[in-house]
PDB file of C-alpha atoms in Angstrom:
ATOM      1  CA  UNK A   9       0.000   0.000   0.000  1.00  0.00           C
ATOM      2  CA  UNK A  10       0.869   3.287  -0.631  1.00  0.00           C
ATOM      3  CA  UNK A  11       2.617   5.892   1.953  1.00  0.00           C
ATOM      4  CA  UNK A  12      -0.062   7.829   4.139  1.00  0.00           C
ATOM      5  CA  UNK A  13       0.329  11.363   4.376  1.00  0.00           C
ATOM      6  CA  UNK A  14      -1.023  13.959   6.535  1.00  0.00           C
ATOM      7  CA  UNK A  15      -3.467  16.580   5.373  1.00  0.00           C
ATOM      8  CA  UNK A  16      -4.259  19.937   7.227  1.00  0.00           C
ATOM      9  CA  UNK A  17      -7.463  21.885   6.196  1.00  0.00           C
ATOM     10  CA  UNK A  18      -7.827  24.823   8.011  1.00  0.00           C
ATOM     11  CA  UNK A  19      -8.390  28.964   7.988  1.00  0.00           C
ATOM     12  CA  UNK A  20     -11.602  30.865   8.979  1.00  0.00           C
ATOM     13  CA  UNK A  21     -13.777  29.888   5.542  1.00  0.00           C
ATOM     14  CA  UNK A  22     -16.224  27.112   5.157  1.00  0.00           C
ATOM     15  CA  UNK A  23     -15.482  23.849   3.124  1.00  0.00           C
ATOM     16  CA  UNK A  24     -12.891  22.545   5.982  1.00  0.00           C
ATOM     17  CA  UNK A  25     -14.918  19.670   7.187  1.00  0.00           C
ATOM     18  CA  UNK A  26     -16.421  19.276   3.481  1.00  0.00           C
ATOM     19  CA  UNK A  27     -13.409  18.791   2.009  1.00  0.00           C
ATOM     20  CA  UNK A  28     -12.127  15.961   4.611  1.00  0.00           C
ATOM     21  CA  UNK A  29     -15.162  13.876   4.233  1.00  0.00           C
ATOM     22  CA  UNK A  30     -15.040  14.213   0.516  1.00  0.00           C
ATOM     23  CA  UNK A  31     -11.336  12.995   0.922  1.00  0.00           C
ATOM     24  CA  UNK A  32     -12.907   9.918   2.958  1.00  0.00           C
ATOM     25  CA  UNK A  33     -16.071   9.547   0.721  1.00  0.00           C
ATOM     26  CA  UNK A  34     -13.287   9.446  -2.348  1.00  0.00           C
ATOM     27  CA  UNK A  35     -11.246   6.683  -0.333  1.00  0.00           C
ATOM     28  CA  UNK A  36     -14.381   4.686   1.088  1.00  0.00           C
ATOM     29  CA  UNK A  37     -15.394   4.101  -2.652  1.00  0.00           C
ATOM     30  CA  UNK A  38     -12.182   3.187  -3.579  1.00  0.00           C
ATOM     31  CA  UNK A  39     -13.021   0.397  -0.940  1.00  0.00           C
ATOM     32  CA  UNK A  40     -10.865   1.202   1.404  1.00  0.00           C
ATOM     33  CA  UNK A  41     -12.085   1.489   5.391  1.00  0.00           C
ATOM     34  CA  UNK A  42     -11.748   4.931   6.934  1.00  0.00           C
ATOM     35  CA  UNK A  43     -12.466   6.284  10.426  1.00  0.00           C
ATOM     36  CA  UNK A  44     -13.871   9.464  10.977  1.00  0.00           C
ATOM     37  CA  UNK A  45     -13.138  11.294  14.541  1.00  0.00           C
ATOM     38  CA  UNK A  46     -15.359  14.268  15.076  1.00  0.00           C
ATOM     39  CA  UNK A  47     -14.349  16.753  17.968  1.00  0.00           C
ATOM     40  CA  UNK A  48     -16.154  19.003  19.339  1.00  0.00           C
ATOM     41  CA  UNK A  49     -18.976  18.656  17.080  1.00  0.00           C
ATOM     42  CA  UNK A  50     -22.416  16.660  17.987  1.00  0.00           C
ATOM     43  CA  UNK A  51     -25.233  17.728  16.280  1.00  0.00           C
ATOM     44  CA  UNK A  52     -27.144  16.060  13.404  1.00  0.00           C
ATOM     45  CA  UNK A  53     -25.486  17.381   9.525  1.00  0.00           C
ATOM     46  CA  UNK A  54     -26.154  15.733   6.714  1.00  0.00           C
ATOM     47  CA  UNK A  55     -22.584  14.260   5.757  1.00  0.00           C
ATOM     48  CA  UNK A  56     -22.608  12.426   8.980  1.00  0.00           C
ATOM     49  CA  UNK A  57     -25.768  10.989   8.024  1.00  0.00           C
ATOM     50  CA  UNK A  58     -24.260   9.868   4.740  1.00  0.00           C
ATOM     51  CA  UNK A  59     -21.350   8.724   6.104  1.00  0.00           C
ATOM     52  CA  UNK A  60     -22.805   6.477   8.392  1.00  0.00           C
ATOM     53  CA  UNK A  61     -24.802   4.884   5.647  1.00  0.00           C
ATOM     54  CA  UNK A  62     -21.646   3.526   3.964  1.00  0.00           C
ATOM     55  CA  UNK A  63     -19.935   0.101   5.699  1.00  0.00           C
ATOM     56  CA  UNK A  64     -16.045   0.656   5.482  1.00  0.00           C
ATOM     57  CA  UNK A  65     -16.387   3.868   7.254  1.00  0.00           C
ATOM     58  CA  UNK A  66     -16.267   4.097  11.250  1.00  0.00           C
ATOM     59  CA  UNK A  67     -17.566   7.149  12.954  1.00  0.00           C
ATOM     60  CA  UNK A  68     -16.654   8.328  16.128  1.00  0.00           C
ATOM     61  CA  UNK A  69     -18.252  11.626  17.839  1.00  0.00           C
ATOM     62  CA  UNK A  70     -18.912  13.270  20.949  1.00  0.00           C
ATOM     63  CA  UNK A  71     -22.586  13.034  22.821  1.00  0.00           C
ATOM     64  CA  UNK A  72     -25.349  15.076  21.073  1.00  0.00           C
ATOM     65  CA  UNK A  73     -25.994  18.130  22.977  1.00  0.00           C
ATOM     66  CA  UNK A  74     -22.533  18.849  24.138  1.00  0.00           C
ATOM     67  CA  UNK A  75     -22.039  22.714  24.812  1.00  0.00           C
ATOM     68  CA  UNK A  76     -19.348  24.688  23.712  1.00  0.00           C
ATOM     69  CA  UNK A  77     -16.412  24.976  25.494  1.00  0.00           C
ATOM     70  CA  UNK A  78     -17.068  29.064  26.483  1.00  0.00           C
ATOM     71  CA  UNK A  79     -20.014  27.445  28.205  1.00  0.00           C
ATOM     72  CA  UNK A  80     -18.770  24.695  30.266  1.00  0.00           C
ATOM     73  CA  UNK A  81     -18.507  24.907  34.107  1.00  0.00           C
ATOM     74  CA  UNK A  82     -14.598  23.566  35.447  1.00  0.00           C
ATOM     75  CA  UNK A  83     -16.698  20.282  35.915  1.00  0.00           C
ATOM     76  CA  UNK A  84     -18.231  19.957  32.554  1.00  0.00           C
ATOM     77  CA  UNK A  85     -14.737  20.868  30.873  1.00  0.00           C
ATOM     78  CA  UNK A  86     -12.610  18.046  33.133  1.00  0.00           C
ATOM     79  CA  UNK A  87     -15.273  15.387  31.733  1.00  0.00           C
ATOM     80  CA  UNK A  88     -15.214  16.745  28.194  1.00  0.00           C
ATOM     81  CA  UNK A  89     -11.400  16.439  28.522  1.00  0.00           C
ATOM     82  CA  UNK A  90     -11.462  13.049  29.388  1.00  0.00           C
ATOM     83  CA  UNK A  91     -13.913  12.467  26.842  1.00  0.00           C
ATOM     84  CA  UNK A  92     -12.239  14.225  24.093  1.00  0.00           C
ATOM     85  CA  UNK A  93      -9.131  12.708  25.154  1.00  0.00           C
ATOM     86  CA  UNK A  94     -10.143   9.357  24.838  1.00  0.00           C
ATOM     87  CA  UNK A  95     -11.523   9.618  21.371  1.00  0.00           C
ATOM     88  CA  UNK A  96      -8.053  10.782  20.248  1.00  0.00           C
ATOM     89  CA  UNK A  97      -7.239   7.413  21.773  1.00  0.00           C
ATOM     90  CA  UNK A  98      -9.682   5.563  20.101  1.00  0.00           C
ATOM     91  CA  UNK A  99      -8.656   7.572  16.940  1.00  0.00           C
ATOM     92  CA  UNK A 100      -5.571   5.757  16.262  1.00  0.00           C
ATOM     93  CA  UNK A 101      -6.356   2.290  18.376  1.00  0.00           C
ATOM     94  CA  UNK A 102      -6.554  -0.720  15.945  1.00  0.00           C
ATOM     95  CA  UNK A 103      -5.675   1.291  12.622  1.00  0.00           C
ATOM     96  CA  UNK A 104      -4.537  -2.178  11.262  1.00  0.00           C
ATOM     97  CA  UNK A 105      -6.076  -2.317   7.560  1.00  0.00           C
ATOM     98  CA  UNK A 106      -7.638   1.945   7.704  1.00  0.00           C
ATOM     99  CA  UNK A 107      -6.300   3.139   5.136  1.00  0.00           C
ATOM    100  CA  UNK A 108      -7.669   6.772   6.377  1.00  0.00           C
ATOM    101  CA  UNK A 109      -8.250   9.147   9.581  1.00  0.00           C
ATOM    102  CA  UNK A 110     -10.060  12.087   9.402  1.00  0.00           C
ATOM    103  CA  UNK A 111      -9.721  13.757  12.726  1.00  0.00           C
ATOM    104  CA  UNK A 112     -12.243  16.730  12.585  1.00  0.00           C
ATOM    105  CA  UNK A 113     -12.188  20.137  14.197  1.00  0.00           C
ATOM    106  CA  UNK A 114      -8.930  18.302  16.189  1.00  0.00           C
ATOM    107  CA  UNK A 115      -7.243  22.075  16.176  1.00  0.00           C
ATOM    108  CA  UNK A 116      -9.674  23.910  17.849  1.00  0.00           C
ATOM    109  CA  UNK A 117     -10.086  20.284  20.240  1.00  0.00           C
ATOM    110  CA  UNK A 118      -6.247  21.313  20.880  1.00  0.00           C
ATOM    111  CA  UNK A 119      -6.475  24.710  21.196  1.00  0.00           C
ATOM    112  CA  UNK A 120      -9.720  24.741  24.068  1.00  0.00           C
ATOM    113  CA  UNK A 121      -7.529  22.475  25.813  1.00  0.00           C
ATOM    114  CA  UNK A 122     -10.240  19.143  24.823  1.00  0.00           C
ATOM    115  CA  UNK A 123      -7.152  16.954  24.051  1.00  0.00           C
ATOM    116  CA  UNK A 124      -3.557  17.339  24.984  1.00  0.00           C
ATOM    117  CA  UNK A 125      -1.747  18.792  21.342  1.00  0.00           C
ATOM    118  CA  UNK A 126       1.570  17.007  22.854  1.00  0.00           C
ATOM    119  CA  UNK A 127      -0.622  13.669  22.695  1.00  0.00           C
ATOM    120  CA  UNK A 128      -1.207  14.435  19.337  1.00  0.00           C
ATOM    121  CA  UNK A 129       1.841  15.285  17.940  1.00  0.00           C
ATOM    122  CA  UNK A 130       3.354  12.015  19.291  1.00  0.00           C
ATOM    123  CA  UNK A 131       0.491   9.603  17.568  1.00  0.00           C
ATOM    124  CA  UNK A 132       1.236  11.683  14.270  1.00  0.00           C
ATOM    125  CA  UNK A 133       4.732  10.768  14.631  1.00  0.00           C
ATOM    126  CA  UNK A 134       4.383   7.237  15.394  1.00  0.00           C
ATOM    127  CA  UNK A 135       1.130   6.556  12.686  1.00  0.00           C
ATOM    128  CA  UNK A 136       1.458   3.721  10.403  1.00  0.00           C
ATOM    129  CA  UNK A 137       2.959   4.441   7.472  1.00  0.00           C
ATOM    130  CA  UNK A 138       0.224   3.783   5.416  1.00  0.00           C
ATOM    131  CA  UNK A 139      -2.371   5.494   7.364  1.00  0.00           C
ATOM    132  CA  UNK A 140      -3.120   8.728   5.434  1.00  0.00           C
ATOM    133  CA  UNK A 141      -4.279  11.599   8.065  1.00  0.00           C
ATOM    134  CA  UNK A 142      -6.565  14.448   7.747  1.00  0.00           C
ATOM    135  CA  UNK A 143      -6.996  16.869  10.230  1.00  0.00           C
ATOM    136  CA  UNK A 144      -9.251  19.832   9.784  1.00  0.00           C
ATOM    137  CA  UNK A 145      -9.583  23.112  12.172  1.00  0.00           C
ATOM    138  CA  UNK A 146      -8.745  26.762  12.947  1.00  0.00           C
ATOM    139  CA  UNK A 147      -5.003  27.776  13.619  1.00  0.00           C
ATOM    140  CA  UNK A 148      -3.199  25.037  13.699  1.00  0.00           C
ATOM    141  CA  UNK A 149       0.271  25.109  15.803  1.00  0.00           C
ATOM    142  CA  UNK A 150       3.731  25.512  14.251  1.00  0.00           C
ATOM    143  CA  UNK A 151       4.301  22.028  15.519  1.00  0.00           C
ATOM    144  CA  UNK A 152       1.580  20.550  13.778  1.00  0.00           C
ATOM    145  CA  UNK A 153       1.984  22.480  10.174  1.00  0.00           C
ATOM    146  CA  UNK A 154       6.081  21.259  10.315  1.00  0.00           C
ATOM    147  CA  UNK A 155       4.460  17.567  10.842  1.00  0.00           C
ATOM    148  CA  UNK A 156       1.892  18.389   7.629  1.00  0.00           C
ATOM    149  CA  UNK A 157       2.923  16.820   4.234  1.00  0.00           C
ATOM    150  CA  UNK A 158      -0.591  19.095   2.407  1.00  0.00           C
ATOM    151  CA  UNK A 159      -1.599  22.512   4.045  1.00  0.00           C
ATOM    152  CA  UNK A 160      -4.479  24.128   2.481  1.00  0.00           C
ATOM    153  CA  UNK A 161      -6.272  27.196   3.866  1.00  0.00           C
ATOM    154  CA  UNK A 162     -10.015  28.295   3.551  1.00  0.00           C
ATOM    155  CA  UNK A 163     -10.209  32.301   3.579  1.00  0.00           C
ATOM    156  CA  UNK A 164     -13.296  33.378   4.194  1.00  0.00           C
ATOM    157  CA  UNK A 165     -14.154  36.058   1.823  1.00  0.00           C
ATOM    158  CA  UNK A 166     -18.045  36.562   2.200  1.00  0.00           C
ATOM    159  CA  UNK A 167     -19.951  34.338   3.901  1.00  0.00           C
ATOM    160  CA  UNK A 168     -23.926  34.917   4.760  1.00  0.00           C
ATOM    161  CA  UNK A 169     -23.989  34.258   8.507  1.00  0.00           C
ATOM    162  CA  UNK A 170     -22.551  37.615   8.215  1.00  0.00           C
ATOM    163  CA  UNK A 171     -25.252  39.138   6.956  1.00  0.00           C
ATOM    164  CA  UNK A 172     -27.753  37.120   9.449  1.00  0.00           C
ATOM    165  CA  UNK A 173     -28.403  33.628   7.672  1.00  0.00           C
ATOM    166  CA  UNK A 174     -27.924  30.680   9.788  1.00  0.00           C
ATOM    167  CA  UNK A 175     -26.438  27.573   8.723  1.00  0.00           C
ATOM    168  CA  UNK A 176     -28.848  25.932   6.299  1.00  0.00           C
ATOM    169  CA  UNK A 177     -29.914  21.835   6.597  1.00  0.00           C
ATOM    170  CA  UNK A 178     -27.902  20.067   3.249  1.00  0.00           C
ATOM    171  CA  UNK A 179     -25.848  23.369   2.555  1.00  0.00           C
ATOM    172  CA  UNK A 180     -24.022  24.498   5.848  1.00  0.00           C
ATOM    173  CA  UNK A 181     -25.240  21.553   8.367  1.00  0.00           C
TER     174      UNK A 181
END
């Protein structure tokens, strides 16, 4: 099998999580199985519910209703970080035969302080070599672009939540 790679998909514009589950859509019809990690994120969209329609790919995400970070009590953010922290875990456990990992919002998991970006860095380093990696996120660290074999960066230009439109069912969510 081919080398894995890692991907980074990241900047303030929309098409960051779009792009990694196309990548995994792409490599889950090529046959190949592919585990999906989403951080941070719970709510109903409809890629996860296309994704989870299709047999080779796992998905792993945290509970529905989980509130953001901001809104968390020291209490609520010590069991998120456990949570969180095990689902990186779980990310890379048994990767025997994936061919890819899409690891989902992991920057901003990193950056709240969700999962340890030290634990992180060291499962990059130590990934199969044919496990291809895609992580997706605002600002990602120094540490983690020098790791990165593809960086691409959304800019958002224009963007109609600015103007008032919520995310729209099939389109945004």
């Amino acid at each position: 099998m081919e080398q894995g790679l890692i991907h980074i998909y990241c900047g303030d514009g929309k098409g960051k999580t779009t792009c990694a589950f196309g990548l995994a859509l792409r490599c889950a019809g090529d046959g190949y199985s592919v585990r999906i990690v989403q951080f941070l994120k719970g709510g109903e969209t409809g890629e996860v519910t296309a994704m989870q329609r299709i047999p080779n790919v796992e998905l792993l995400r945290v509970k529905q209703g989980t509130k953001f970070t901001f809104q968390m009590n020291d209490e609520e953010k010590a069991q998120a970080r456990r949570e969180h922290s095990a689902m990186l875990e779980a990310a890379f456990a048994h990767t025997d035969g994936l061919r890819m990992l899409v690891l989902d919002e992991i920057m901003a998991a990193c950056s709240t302080g969700m999962v340890p970006e030290e634990r992180l860095l060291a499962l990059l380093k130590q990934k199969p070599e044919q496990l291809e990696v895609v992580m997706t996120g605002r600002n990602p660290s120094e540490a983690l672009l020098e790791l990165a074999d593809y960086i691409t960066e959304m800019k958002k230009i224009r963007h109609p939540y600015d103007r008032g439109i919520a995310a729209r069912r099939g389109i945004e969510r």
